[in-house]
Coordinates of C-alpha atoms in Angstrom, one line a residue:
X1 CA -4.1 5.5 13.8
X2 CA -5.9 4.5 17.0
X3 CA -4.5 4.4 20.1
X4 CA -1.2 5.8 21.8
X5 CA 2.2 4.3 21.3
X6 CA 2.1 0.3 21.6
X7 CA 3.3 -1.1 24.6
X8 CA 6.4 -3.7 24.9
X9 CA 4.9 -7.3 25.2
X10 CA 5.5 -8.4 28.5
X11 CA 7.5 -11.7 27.5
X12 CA 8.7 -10.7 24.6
X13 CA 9.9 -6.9 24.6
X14 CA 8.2 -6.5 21.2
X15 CA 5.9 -4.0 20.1
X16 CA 2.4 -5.0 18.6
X17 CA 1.5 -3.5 15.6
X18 CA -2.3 -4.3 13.5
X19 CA -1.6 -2.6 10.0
X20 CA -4.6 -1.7 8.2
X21 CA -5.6 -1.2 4.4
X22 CA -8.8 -2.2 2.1
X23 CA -8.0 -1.0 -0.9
X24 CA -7.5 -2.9 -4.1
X25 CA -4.8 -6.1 -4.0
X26 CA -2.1 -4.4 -5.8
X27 CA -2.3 -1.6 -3.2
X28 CA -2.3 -4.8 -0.1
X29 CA 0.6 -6.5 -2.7
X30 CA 2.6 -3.1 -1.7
X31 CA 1.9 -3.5 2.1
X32 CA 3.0 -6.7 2.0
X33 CA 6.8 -5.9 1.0
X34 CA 6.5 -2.9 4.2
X35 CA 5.7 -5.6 6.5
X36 CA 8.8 -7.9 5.2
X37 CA 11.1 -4.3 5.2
X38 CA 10.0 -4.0 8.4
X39 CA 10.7 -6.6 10.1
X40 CA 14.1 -6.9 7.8
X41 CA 15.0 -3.2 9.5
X42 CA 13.9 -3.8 13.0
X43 CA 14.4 -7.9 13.5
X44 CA 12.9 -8.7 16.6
X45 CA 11.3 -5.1 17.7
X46 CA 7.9 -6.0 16.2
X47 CA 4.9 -8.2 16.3
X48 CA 2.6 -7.2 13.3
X49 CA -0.6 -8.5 12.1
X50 CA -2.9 -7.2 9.7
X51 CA -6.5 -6.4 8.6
X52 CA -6.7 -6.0 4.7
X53 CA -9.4 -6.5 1.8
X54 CA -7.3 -9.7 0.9
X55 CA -6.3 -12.3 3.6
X56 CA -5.2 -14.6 0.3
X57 CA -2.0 -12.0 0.0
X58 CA -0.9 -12.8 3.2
X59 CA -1.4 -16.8 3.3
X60 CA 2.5 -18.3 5.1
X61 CA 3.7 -15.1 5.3
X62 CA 6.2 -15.7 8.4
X63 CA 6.2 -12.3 9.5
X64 CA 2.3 -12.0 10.7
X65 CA 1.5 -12.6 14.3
X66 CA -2.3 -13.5 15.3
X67 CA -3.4 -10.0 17.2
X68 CA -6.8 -8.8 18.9
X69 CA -7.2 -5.2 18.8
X70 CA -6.3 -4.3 22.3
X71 CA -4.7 -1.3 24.8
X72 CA -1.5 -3.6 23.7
X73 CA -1.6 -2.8 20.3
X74 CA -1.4 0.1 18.2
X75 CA -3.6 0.1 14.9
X76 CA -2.3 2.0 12.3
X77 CA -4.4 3.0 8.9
X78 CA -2.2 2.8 6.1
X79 CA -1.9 5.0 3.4
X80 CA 0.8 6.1 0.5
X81 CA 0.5 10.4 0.3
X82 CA 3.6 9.8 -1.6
X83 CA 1.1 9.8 -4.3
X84 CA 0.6 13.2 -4.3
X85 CA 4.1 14.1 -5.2
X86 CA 5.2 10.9 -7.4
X87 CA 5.0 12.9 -10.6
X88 CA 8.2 14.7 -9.8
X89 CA 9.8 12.5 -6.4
X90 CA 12.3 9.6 -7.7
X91 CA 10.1 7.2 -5.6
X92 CA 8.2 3.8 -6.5
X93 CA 5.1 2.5 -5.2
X94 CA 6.9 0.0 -3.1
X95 CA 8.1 3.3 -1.0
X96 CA 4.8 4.4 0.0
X97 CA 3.5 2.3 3.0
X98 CA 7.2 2.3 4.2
X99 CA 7.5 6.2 4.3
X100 CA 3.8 6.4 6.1
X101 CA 4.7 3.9 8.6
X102 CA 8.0 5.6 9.4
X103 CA 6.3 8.8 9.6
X104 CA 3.8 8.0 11.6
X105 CA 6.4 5.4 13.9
X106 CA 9.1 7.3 13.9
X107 CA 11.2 4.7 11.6
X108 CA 13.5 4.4 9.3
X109 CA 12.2 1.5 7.2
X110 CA 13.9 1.2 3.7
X111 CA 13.3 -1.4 0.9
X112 CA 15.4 -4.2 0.9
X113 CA 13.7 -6.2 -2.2
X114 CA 12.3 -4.4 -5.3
X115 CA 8.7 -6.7 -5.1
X116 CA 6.2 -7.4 -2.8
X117 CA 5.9 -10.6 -0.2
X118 CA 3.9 -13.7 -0.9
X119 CA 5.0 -16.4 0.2
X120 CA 3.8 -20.3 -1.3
X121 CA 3.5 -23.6 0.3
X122 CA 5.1 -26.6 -1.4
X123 CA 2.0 -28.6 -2.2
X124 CA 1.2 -24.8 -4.1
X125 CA 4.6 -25.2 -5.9
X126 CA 3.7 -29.0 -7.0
X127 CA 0.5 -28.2 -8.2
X128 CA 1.1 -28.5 -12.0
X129 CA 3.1 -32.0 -11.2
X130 CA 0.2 -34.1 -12.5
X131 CA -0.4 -32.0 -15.6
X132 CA 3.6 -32.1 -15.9
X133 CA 3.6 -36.1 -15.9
X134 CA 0.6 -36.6 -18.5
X135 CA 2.2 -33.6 -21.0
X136 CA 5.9 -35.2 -20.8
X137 CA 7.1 -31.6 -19.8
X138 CA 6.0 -28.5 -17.7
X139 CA 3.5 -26.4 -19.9
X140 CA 4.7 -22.6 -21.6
X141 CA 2.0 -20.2 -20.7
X142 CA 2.0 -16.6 -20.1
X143 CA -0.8 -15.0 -18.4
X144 CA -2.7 -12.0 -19.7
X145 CA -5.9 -9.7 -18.9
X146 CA -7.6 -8.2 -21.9
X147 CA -9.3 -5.3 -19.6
X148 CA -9.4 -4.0 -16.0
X149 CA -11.1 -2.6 -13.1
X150 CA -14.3 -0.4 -14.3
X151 CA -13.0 2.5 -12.1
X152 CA -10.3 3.1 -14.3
X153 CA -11.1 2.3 -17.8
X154 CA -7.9 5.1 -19.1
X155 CA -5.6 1.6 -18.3
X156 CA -7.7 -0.5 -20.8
X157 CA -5.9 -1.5 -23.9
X158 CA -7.7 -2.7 -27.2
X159 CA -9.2 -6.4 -27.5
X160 CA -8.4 -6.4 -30.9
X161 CA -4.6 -5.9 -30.1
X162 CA -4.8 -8.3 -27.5
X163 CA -5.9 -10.9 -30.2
X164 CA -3.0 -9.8 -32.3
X165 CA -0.5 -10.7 -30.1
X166 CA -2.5 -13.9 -29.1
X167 CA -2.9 -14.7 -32.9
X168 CA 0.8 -14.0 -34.0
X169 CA 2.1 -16.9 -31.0
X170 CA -0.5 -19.8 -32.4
X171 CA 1.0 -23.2 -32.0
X172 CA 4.2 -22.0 -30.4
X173 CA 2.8 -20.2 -27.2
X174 CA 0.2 -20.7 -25.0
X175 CA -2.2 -17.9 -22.9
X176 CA -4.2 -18.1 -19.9
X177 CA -6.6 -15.2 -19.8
X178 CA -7.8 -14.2 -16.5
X179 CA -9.6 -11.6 -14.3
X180 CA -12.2 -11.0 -12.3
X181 CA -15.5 -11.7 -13.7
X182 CA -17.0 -8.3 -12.1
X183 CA -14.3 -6.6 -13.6
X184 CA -14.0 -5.8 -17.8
X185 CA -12.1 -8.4 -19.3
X186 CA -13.8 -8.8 -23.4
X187 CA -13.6 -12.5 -24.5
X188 CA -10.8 -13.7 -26.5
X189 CA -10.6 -16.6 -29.1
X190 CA -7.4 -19.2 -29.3
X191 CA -7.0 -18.9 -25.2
X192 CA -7.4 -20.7 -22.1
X193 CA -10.6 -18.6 -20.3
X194 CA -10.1 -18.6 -17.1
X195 CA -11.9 -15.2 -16.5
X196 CA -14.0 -15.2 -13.4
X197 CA -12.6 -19.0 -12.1
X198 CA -9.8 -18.4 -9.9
X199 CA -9.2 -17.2 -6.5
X200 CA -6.5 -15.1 -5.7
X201 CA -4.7 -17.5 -4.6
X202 CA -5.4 -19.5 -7.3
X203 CA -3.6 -16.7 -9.4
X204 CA -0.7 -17.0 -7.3
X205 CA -0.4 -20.7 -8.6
X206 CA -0.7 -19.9 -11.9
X207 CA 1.8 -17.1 -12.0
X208 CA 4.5 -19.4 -10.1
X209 CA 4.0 -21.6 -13.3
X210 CA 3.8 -18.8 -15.8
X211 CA 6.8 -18.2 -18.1
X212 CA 5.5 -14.5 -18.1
X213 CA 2.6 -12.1 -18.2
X214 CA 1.3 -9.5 -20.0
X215 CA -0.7 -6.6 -18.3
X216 CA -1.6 -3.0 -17.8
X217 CA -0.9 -1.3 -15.1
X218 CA -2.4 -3.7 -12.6
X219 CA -2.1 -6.6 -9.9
X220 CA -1.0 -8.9 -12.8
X221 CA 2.0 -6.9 -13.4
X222 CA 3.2 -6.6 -9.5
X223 CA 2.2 -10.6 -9.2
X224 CA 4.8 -11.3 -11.7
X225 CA 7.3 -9.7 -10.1
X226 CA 6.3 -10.6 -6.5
X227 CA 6.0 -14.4 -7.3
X228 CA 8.8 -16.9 -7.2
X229 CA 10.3 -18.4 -10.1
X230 CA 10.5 -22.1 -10.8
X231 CA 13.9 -23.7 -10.5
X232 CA 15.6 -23.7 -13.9
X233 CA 13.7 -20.0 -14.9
X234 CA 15.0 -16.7 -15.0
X235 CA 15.8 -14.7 -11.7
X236 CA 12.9 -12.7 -12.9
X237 CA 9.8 -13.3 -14.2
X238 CA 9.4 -11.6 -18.3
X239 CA 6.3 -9.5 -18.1
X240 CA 5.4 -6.9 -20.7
X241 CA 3.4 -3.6 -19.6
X242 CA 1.3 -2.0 -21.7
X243 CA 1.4 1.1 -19.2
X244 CA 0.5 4.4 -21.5
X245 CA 0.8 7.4 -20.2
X246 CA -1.5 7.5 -17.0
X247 CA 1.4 6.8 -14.4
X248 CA 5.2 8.0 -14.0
X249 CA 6.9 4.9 -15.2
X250 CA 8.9 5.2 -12.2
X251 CA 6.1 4.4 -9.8
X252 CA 5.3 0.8 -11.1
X253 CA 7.7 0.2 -13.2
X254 CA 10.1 -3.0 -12.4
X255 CA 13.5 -3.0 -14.0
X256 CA 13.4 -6.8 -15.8
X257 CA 9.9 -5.9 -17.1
X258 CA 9.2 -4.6 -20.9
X259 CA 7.1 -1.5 -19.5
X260 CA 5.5 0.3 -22.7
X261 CA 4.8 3.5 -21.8
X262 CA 4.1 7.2 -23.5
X263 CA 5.0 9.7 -20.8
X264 CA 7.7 12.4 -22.4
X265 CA 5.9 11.7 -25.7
X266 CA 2.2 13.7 -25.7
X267 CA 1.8 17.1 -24.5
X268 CA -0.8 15.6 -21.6
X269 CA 1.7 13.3 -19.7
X270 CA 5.1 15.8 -20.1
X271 CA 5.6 16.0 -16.5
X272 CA 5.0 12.5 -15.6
X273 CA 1.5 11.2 -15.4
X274 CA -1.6 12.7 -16.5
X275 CA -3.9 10.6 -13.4
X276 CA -6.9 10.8 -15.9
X277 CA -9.0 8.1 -14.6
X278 CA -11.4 7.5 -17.6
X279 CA -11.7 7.4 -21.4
X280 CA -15.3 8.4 -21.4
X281 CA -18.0 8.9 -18.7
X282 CA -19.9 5.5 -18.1
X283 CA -22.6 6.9 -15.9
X284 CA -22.3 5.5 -12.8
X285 CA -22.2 8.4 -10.0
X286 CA -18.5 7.7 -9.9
X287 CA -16.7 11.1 -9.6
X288 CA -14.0 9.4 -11.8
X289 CA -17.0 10.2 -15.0
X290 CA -15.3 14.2 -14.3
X291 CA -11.6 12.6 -14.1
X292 CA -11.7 12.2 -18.1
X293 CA -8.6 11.8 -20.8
X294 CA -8.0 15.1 -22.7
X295 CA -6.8 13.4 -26.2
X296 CA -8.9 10.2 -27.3
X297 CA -8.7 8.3 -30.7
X298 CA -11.2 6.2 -31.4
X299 CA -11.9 4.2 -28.3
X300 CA -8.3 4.6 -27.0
X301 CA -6.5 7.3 -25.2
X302 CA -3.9 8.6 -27.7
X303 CA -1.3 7.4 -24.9
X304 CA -2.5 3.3 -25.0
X305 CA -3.7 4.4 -29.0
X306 CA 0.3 4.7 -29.7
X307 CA 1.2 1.2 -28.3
X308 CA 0.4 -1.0 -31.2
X309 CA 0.4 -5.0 -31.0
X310 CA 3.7 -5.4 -33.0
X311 CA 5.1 -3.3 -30.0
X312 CA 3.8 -5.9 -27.4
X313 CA 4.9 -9.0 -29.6
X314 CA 8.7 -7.7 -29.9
X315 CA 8.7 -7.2 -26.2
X316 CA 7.7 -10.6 -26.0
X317 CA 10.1 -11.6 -28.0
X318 CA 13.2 -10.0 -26.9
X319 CA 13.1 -12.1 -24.0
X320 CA 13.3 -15.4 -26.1
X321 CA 15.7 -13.6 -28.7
X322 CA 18.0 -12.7 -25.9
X323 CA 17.9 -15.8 -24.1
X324 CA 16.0 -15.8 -20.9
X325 CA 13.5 -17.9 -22.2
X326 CA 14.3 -21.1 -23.8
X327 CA 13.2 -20.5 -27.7
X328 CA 9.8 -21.6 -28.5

C-alpha cells in the first residue's frame, strides 16, 4: 500500500482508491467481485480504478473510474493471506481480496453475490446471431480444457479421459476446447480447437453462449459462474469440476457446480487440501519441482487417478436428467 489515507475528492466527497494485482485471471476474476462488494457496501464513498495483469476482466465494468496515481489517491497491493488459513476457516476465495481490503481500509465489505463481475456489451451478447440464423437454432456447446497452467501440473487430468467423455456425447453434444497456447492443453479429436485463438475476451463470448463447461480447478470454472446466462437458460451456468484433492472444496467450490473432488478420501488431503503443486519435477528452476504430490499412479496423482470419465459423464448428465438443460 503506498501512500497515507486517500483524501476526499473535492467535488465529489469520495475517496480514490487504485487497487492493484498481477497475478493469474482467476485470481483478477476474484478482485473483480471485491470491487462490485465494495461499492455495493459503501455506495457513493468510493472512486476505484485498477491496475491488474488483465484489463479484458474489467471491460464495461460500471464501477471503475479512470485514475492517475497521485497524493489523491491511495494505491493499495492486493493480496488474499486468507490462503494461509483456508484449510480449516469456512471461507471461499471470493472472501479473500474483501477481507485484505477491509483490513487494510478499515471496512467491513461482505459478499453480496457468490461470482465474480464481468460485465458484457450487447453487440457481445449478439455475437452468435449470425451463426444462430444459418443453423435454424442457437448451437449446444460446452467448453472444456484438457490441461492447465505449467506451474501447477497436480490440477491436470488425463487426456485420455477427457476423450472419453468427448467420445461418449458424439452426435448429441458439441465441445469447444480451449486454452492458452503457452499453457498445456494435449490435442483432442471429435472437438472444435480453439486452443491458442481466443482472447480473453473472446472466452467471455463463448462462455455467455456455452450451455456449460467442464474444467479443473481454473479460470474456466470461475468464468462459468461469473458469466451471464442467456435468456431462456438456467439461473446458473452447469459446469463440472474435476477438482481432486489439491484445494478445500470450500475455497472454489460454487454450489450449482458438479465439483468432483477427493479431499476426506486419501490420507494426503484429510485436513483439507494437500497444496502439492506438481506431479513430478519438470526441470525448470521453479521452486514448485520441491512442492511434489506424495501418492502418484501412473501419471496421475491418486487424488485426480480416482476421478474416472464415467464420473465426469454422469455429472454431465445429471444436469439434462434433472432438467436444467433441455434433453439432447
Amino acid at each position: 500500500m503506498l501512500g497515507g489515507k486517500p483524501r476526499e475528492d473535492a467535488e465529489t466527497g469520495m475517496k480514490k482508491l487504485i487497487l492493484r494485482n498481477f497475478q493469474s485471471p482467476g485470481d483478477i476474476l476474484m478482485l473483480t467481485a471485491a470491487v462490485r462488494d465494495l461499492h455495493a457496501c459503501y455506495p457513493g464513498r468510493f472512486l476505484t480504478d485498477v491496475r491488474t495483469s488483465c484489463p479484458d476482466l474489467w471491460l464495461h465494468n460500471p464501477h471503475l473510474t479512470s485514475l492517475e496515481e497521485d497524493d489523491d489517491v491511495e494505491v493499495v497491493d492486493c493480496h488474499y493471506p486468507l490462503i494461509d488459513r483456508i484449510n480449516t476457516s469456512p471461507y471461499h476465495f471470493i472472501h479473500g481480496f474483501i477481507e485484505y481490503l477491509n483490513d487494510v481500509l478499515g471496512l467491513q465489505v461482505r459478499p453480496t453475490q457468490f461470482k465474480g463481475d464481468v460485465h458484457l456489451s450487447p453487440e457481445e451478447r449478439e455475437w452468435f446471431e449470425k451463426v444462430e440464423s444459418a443453423k435454424g437454432r442457437a448451437p449446444r456447446f460446452w467448453l472444456f480444457t484438457s490441461g492447465g497452467k505449467l506451474d501447477y501440473t497436480i490440477k491436470w487430468w488425463s487426456p485420455a479421459r477427457y476423450q472419453e467423455v468427448i467420445d461418449h456425447f458424439q452426435g448429441r453434444l458439441d465441445f469447444v476446447q480451449v486454452g492458452e497456447d503457452h499453457h498445456h492443453h494435449p490435442p483432442l479429436e471429435r472437438v472444435l480447437d480453439l486452443r491458442g485463438r481466443t482472447t480473453l475476451r473472446q472466452l467471455l463470448r463463448l462462455m455467455y453462449h456455452a450451455e456449460g463447461a467442464v474444467s479443473a480447478v481454473s479460470l474456466l470454472m470461475h468464468l462459468a459462474a461469473a458469466v451471464e446466462m442467456k435468456p431462456g437458460m438456467p439461473q446458473n451456468r452447469p459446469c463440472v469440476v474435476v477438482a481432486g484433492g489439491r484445494e478445500p472444496p470450500h475455497f472454489t467450490f460454487y454450489p450449482h457446480h458438479q465439483y468432483l473432488h477427493t479431499v476426506g478420501a486419501l490420507r494426503c488431503c484429510d485436513q483439507g487440501g494437500c497444496w502439492k503443486s506438481r506431479t513430478f519435477p519438470i526441470g525448470d528452476g521453479d521452486p514448485k519441482d520441491e512442492e511434489l504430490c506424495v501418492d502418484v499412479v501412473g501419471d496421475l496423482p491418486r487424488c485426480m487417478h480416482m476421478i474416472t470419465a464415467q464420473d465426469v459423464i454422469r455429472a454431465i448428465e445429471r444436469y439434462y436428467d434433472g432438467g436444467s438443460l433441455a434433453p439432447l
